[in-house]
Coordinates of C-alpha atoms in Angstrom, one line a residue:
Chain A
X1 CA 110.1 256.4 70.6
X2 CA 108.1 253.4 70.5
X3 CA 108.0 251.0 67.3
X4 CA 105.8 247.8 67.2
X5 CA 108.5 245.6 65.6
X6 CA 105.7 243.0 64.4
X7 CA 102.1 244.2 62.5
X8 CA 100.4 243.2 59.6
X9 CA 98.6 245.1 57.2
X10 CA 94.6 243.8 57.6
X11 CA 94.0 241.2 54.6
X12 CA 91.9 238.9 53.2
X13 CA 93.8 236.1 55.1
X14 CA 93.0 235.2 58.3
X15 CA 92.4 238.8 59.5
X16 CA 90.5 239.5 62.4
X17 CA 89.9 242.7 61.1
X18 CA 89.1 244.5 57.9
X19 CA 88.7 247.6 56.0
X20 CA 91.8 249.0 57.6
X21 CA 93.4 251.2 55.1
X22 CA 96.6 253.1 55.6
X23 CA 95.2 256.1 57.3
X24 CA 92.7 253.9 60.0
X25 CA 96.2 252.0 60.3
X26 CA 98.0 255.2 61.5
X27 CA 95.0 256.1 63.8
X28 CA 95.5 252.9 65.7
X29 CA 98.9 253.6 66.1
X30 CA 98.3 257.1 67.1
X31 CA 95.6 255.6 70.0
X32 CA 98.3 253.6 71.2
X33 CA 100.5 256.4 71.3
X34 CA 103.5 254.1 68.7
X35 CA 105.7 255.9 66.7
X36 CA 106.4 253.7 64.1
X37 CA 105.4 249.9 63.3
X38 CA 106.7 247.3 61.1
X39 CA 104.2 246.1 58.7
X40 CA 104.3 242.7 57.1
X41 CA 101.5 240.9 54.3
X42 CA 99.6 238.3 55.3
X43 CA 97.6 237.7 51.8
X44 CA 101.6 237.2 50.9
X45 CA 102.0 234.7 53.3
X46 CA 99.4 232.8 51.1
X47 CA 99.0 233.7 48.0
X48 CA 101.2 235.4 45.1
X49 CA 104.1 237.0 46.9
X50 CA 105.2 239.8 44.6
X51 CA 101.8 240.9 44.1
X52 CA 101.5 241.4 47.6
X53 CA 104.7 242.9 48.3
X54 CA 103.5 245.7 45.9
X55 CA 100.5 246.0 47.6
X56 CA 102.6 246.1 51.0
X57 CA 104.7 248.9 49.4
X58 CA 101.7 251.3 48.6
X59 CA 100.3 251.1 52.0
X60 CA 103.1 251.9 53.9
X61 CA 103.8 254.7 50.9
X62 CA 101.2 256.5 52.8
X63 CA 104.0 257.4 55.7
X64 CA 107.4 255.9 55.1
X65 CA 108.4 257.5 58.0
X66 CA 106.1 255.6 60.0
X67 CA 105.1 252.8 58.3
X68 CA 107.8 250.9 57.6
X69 CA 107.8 247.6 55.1
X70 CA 109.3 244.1 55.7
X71 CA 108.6 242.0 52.5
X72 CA 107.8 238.0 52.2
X73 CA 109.2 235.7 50.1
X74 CA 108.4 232.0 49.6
X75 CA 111.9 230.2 49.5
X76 CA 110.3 227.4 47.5
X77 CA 109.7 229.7 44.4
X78 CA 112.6 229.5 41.8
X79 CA 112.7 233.0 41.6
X80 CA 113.3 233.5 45.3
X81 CA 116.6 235.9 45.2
X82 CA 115.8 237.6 42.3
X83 CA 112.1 238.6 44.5
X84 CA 114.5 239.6 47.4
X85 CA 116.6 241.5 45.4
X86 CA 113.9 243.6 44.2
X87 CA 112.1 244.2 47.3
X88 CA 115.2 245.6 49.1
X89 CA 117.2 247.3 46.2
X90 CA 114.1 248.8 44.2
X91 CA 111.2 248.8 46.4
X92 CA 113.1 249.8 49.3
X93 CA 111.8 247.3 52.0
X94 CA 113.6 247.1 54.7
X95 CA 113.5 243.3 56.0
X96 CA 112.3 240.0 55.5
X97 CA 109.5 238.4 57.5
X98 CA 108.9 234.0 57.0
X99 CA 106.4 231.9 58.3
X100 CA 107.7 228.7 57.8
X101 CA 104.0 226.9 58.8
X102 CA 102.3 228.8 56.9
X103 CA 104.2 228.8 53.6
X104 CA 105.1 225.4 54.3
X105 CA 108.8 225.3 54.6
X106 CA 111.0 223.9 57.3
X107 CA 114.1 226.4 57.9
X108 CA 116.6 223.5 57.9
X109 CA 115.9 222.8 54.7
X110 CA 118.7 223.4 52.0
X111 CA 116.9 225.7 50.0
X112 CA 117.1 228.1 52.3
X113 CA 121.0 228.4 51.7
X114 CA 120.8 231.1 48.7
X115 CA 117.8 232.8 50.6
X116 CA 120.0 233.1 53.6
X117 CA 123.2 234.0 52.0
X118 CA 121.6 236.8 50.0
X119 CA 119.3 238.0 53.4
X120 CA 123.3 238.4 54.5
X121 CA 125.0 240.2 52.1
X122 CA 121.9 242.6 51.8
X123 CA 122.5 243.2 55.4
X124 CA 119.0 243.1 56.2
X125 CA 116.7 241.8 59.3
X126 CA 114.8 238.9 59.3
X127 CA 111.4 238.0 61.3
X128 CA 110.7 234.6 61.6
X129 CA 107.0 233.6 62.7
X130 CA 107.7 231.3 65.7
X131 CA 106.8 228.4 68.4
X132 CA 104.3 225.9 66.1
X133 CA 105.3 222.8 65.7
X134 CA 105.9 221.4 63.1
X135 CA 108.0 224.1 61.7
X136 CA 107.9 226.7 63.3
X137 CA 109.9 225.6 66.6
X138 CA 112.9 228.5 67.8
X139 CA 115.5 225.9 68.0
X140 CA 114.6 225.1 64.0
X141 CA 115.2 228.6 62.9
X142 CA 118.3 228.6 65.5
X143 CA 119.9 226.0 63.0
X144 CA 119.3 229.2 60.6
X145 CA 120.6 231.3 62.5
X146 CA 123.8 229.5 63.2
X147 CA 124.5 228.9 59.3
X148 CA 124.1 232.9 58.6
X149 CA 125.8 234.3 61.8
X150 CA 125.9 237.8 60.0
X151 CA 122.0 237.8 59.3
X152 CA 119.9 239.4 62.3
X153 CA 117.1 236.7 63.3
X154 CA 114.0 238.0 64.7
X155 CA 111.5 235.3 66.3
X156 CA 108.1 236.9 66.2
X157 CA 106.9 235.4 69.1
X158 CA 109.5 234.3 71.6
X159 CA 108.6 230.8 71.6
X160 CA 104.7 231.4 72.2
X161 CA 103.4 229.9 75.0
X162 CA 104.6 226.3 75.0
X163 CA 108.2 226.5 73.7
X164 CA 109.2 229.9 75.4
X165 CA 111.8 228.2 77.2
X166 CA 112.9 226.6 73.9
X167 CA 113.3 230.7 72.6
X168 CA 115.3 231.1 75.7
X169 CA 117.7 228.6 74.7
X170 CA 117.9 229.5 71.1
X171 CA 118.9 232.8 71.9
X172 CA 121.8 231.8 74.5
X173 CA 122.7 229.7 71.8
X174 CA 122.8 232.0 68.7
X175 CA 123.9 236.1 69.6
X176 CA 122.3 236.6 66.5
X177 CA 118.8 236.0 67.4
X178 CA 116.4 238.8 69.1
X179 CA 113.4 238.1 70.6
X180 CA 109.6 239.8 70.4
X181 CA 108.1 238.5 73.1
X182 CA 104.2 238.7 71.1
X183 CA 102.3 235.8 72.8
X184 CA 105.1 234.9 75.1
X185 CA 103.3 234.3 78.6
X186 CA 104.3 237.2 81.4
X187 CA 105.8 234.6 83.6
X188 CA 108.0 233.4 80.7
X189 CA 109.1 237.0 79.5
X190 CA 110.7 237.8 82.8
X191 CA 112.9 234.3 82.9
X192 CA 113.5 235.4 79.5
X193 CA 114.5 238.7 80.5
X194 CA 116.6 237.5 83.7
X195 CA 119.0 235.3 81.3
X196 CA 119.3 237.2 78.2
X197 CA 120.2 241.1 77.4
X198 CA 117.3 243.3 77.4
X199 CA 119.0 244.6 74.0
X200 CA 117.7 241.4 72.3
X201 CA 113.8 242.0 73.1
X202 CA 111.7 244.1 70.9
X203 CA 108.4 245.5 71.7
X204 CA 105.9 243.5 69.0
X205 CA 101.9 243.1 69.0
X206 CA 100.8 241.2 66.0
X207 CA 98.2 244.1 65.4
X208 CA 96.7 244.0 62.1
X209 CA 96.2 240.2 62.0
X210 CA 93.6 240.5 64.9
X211 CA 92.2 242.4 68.1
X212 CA 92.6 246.0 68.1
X213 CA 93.7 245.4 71.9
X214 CA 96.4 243.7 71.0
X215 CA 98.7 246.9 70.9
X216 CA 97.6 248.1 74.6
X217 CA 98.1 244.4 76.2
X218 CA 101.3 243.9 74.6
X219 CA 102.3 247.4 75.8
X220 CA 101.0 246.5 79.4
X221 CA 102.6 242.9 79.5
X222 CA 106.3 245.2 78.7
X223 CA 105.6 247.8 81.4
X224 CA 104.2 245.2 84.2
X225 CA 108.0 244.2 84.2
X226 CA 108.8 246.8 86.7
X227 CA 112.3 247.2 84.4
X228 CA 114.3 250.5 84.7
X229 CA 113.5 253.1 82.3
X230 CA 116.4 252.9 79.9
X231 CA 115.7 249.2 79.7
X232 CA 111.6 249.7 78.9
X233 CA 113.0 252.5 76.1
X234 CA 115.3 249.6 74.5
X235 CA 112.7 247.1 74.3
X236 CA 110.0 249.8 72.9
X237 CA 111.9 251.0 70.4
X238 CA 115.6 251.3 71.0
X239 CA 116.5 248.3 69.5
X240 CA 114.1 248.1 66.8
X241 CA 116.1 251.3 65.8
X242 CA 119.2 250.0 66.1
X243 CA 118.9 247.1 64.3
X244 CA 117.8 248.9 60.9
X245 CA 120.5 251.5 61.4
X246 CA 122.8 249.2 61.8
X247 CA 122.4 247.8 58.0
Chain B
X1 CA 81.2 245.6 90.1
X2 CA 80.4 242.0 89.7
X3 CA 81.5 238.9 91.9
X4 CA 84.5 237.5 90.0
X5 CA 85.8 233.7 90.5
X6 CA 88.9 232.6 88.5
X7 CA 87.9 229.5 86.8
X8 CA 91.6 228.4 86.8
X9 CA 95.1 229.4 88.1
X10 CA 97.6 227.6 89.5
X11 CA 99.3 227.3 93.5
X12 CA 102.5 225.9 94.7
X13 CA 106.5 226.0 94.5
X14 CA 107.4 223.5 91.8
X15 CA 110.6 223.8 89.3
X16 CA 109.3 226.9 87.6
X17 CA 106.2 228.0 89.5
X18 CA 107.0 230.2 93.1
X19 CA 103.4 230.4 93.8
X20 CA 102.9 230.8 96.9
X21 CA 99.4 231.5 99.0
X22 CA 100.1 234.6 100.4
X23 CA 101.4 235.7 96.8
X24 CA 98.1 234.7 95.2
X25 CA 95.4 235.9 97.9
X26 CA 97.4 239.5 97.9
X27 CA 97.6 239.0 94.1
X28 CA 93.6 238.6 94.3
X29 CA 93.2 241.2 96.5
X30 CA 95.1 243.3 94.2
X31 CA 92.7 242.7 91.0
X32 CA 89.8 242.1 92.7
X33 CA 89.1 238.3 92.5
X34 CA 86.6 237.5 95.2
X35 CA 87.1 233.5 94.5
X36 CA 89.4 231.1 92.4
X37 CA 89.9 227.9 91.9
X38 CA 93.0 226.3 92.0
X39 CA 94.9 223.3 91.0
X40 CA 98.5 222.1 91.3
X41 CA 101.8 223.8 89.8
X42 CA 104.1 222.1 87.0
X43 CA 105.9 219.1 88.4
X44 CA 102.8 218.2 90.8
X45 CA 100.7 217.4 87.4
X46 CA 103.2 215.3 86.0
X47 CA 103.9 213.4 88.8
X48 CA 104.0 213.7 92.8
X49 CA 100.0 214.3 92.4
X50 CA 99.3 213.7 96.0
X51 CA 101.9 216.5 97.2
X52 CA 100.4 218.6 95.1
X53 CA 97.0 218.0 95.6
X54 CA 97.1 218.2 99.3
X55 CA 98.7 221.6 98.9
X56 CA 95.4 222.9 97.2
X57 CA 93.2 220.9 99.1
X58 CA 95.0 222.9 102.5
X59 CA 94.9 225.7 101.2
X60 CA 91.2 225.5 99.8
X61 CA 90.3 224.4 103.8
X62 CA 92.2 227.0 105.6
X63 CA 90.5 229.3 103.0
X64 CA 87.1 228.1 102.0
X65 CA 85.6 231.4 101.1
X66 CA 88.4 232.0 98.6
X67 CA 89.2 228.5 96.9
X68 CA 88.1 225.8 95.4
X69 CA 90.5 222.5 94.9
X70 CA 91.2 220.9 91.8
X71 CA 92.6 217.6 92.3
X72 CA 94.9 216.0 89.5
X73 CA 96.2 212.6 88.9
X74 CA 98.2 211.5 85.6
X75 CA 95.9 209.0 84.2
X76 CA 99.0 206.6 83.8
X77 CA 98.9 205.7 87.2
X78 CA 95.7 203.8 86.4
X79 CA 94.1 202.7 89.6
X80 CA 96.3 204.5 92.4
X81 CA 95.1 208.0 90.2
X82 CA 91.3 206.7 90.7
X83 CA 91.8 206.5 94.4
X84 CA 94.0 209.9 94.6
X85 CA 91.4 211.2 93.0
X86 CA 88.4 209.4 95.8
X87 CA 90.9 210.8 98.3
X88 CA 91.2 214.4 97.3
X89 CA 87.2 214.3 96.5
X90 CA 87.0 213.1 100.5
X91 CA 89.5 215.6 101.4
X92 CA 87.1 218.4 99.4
X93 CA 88.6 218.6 95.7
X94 CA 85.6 220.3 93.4
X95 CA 86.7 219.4 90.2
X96 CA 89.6 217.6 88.5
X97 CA 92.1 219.2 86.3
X98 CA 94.3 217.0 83.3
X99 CA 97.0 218.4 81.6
X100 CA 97.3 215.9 78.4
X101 CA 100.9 217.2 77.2
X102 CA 102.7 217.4 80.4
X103 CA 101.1 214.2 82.0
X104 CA 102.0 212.0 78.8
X105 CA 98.5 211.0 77.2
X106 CA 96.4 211.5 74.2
X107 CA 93.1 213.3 75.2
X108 CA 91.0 211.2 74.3
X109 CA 92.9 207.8 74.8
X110 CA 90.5 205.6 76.1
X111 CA 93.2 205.5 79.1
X112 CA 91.5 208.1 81.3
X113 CA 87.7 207.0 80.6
X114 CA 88.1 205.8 83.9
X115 CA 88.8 209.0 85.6
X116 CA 86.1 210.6 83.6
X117 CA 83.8 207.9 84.7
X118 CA 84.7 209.2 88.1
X119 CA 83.6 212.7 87.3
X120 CA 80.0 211.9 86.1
X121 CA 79.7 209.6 89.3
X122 CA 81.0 212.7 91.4
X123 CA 78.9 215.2 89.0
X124 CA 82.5 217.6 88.6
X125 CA 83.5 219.4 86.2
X126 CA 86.8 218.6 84.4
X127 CA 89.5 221.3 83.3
X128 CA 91.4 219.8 80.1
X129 CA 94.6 221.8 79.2
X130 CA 94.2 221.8 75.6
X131 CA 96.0 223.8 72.5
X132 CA 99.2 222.4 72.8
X133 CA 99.9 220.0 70.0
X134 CA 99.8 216.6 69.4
X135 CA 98.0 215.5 72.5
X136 CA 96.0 218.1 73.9
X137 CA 93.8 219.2 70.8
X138 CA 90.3 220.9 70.5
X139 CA 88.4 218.3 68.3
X140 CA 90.3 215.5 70.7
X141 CA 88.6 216.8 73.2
X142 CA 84.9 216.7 71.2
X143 CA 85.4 213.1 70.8
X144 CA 85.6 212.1 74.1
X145 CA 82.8 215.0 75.1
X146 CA 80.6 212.8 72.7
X147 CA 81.5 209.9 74.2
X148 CA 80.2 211.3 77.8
X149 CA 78.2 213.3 77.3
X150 CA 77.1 214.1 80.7
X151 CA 80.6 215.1 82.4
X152 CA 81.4 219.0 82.0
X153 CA 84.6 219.8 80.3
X154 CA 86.2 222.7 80.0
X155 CA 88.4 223.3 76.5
X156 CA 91.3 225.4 78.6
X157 CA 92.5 228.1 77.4
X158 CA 90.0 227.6 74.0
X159 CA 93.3 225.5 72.5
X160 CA 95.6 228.9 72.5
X161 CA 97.7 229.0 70.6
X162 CA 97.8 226.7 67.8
X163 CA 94.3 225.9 67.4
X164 CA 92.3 228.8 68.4
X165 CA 90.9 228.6 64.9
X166 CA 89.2 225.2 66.1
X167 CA 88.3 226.1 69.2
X168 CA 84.6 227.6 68.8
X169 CA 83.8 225.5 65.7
X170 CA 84.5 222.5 67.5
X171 CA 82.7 223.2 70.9
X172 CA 79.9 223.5 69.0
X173 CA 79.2 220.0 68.6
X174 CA 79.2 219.1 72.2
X175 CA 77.1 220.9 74.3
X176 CA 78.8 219.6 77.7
X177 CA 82.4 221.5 76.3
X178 CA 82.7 225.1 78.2
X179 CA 85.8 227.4 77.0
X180 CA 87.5 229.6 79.6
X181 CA 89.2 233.2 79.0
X182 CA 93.0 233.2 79.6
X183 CA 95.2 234.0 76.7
X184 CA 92.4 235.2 74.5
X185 CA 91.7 238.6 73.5
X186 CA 88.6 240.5 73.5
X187 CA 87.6 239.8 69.9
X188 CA 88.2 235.8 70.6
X189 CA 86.1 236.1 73.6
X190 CA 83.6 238.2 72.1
X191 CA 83.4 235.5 69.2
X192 CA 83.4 232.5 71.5
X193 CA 80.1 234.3 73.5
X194 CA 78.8 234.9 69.6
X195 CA 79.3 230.8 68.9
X196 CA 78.6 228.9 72.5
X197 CA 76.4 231.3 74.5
X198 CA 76.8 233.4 77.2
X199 CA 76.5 230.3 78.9
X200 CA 79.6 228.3 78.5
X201 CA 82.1 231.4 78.6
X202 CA 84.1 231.6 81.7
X203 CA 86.8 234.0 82.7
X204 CA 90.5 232.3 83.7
X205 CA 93.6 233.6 84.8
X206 CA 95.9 230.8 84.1
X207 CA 98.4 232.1 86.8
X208 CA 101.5 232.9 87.8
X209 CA 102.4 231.7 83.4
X210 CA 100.2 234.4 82.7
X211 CA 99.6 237.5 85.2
X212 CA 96.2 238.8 86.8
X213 CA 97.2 242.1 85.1
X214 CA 97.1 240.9 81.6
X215 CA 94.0 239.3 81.8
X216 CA 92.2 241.7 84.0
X217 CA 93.4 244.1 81.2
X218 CA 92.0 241.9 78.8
X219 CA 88.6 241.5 80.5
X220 CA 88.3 245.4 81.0
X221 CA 88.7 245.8 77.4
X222 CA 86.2 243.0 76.7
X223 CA 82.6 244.7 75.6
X224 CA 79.7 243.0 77.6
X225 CA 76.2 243.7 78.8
X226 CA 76.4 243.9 82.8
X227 CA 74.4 240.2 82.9
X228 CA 76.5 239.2 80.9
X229 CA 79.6 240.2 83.0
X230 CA 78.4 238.9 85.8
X231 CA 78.0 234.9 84.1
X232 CA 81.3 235.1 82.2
X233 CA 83.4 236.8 85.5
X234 CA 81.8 234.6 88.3
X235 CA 78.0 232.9 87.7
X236 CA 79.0 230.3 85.1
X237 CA 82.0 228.9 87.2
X238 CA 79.8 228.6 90.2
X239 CA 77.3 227.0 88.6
X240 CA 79.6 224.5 87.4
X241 CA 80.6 224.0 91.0
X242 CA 76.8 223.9 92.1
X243 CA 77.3 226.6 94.2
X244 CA 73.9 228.4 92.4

């Protein structure tokens, strides 16, 4: 079972890629021989969140099975909650994904409190985009993490590749925080690797926001790790698993 | 299959890096690299330049059909970097290599015009880490590729990961900025060949952070004429270096 644990579906934003509709989406998966991806907006991530969570929700309506939908929500917006709220209980998303540079937040900030405390008692996953400065940086979202110790905290990106140490350290600090090593450099995955539990890694590409390759070197980058076979199944898809089921 | 020279990869033992000759040459061997050149690990960039230099300069004499030396020198040493860097040029150094975040400076502070002055008086190339913000940032480096205009800079890593939106736009406005390949994707290198020319594209490992297998990977997948292969994977470096 492998499940890319961090795609977006192709937008107007920033995509390297267009025309992708739900059925080209499920080819690429099928190419890279991956089971089952979560899919985040990026048009959310910039403009009108709801909309786009709708949007989100049709696409991944084409194989719920497969296709499986994180929402966004912009914890500036008074109606933050009551968004959440509807995502997980009526739309039937199954996590959160933030990106705190790009909808301008910083994760220490309080009005994140109600946002966290209802991600909580939802018992739902959150994926935070990670390792830009200025907000962005995994010790910030640790701060997170260590206020909502019940809240699984994904970072997208393991610390990218200047502050993939700092990851490290965030997630010996916080249990609560797993890791998708997306942009982490090799070198930097396998320290990562040597100090924390391989049951905190997820197997994540980014795919949809750019390069078609991105799924094959992301899958090569995990299995030039030389790690055990039970370990590689964990990080591809094991854990992803786990951490939905575990709601 | 075309002659391939790594633009840039790192060799030594420092607090993270275990790079080791024999490591990279069987690491080469492995991916079929025919050339590299190399410059100092981690703690040699910051500081202890001369340890670190002489490591790559050794190795690049013991090994001259395999290396070429890139010396470094943290520009806040002021006049004992100038003559570290006279010394490794004596001692064979090809190029110089400055890593703005981890040696303390803002690109483009007029601090290091001196050791770019040295470059156009030596006619070498200069590696510039760049991508890592605040110091080491694309258009940082356009301002001081303006300002001299006949030293050849490389944009490392074309300013992954924060500013790889900058990175083509901003080499465009200086002719004398090259971009190398490590870290980016097809589609970015694809785009930066679409933006600077076949020209000023040339292929990087940026070993041991990254791995030879990752970017080889990345390379295979990359779409290119067999010309232009050959320019991005070896020609282009080597002309840099005047070896062509």
């Amino acid at each position: 079972m492998i499940v890319d644990a961090h795609t977006h579906m192709p937008g107007h934003a920033l995509s390297l890629i267009s025309g992708y509709d739900s059925s080209q989406f499920l080819e690429l998966l099928d190419q890279n021989k991956i089971d089952k991806a979560w899919v985040f907006t990026l048009d959310g991530l910039y403009f009108d969140p709801s909309l786009h969570n709708d949007v989100l929700q049709e696409y991944c309506a084409a194989d719920p099975d497969r296709l499986i939908p994180f929402c966004t929500v912009h914890p500036r917006y008074p109606n933050v909650v009551e968004e959440l709220r509807r995502c997980i209980l009526i739309l039937g998303m199954k996590g959160v994904k933030l990106h705190p540079w790009a909808q301008a937040f910083s994760p220490l900030e309080s009005i994140m409190d109600p946002l966290g405390e209802e991600m909580e008692s939802l018992g739902v996953p959150v994926m935070f985009h990670d390792g830009t400065p200025p907000y962005s940086s995994p010790l910030q979202i640790a701060y997170f993490a260590l206020k909502h110790p019940r809240l699984k905290i994904i970072l997208g990106h393991a610390g990218l590749h200047d502050l993939w140490k700092e990851a490290l350290f965030a997630a010996e600090l916080c249990k609560n925080i797993f890791l998708v090593p997306s942009g982490t450099p090799p070198y930097g995955l396998k320290r990562i690797i040597s100090q924390i539990s391989v049951e905190r890694i997820l197997f994540g590409t980014d795919a949809g926001f750019g390069d078609p390759y991105w799924q094959p070197f992301q899958l090569n980058k995990i299995l030039s790790l030389g790690l055990p076979a039970n370990e590689i199944e964990l990080i591809l898809g094991g854990n992803a698993e786990r951490i939905l089921a575990d709601r | 299959m075309s002659f391939i020279v790594d633009c840039h990869c790192h060799v030594g033992v420092g607090h993270d890096y275990q790079q080791t000759v024999e490591k990279q040459i069987s690491e080469m061997d492995t991916f079929g690299i025919d050339r590299a050149v190399i410059c100092p690990v981690d703690r040699f960039i910051a500081v202890d330049n001369r340890e670190g230099n002489d490591y790559v300069l050794k190795i690049a004499q013991i090994h001259p059909n395999r290396f070429y030396a890139f010396a470094t020198a943290n520009p806040w040493y002021g006049e004992k970097a100038l003559s570290e860097l006279r010394r490794a040029f004596d001692q064979g150094a090809r190029g110089i290599k400055l890593h703005p975040s981890l040696q303390g400076f803002l690109l483009c502070d007029d601090l290091v015009y001196p050791i770019i002055e040295l470059a156009g008086e030596k006619k070498v190339p200069i590696y510039f880490h760049t991508g890592t913000p605040a110091f080491a940032q694309p258009m940082q480096l356009v301002e001081l590729a303006l300002r001299f205009p006949q030293v050849k800079m490389i944009m490392g890593h074309m300013g992954s990961t924060d500013f790889w939106l900058d990175a083509v736009p901003s080499a465009q406005l200086a002719t004398n900025i090259y971009v190398d390949t490590s870290w980016s994707l097809p589609d970015k290198v694809h785009r930066a060949i679409k933006g600077l020319g076949i020209d000023r594209v040339l292929f990087s490992s940026d070993s041991p952070l990254s791995s030879y297998s990752v970017e080889m990977g990345c390379r295979n997948a990359t779409i290119l004429s067999e010309e232009e292969q050959n320019r991005v994977m070896g020609k282009n470096i080597l002309r840099l270096l005047g070896e062509e």
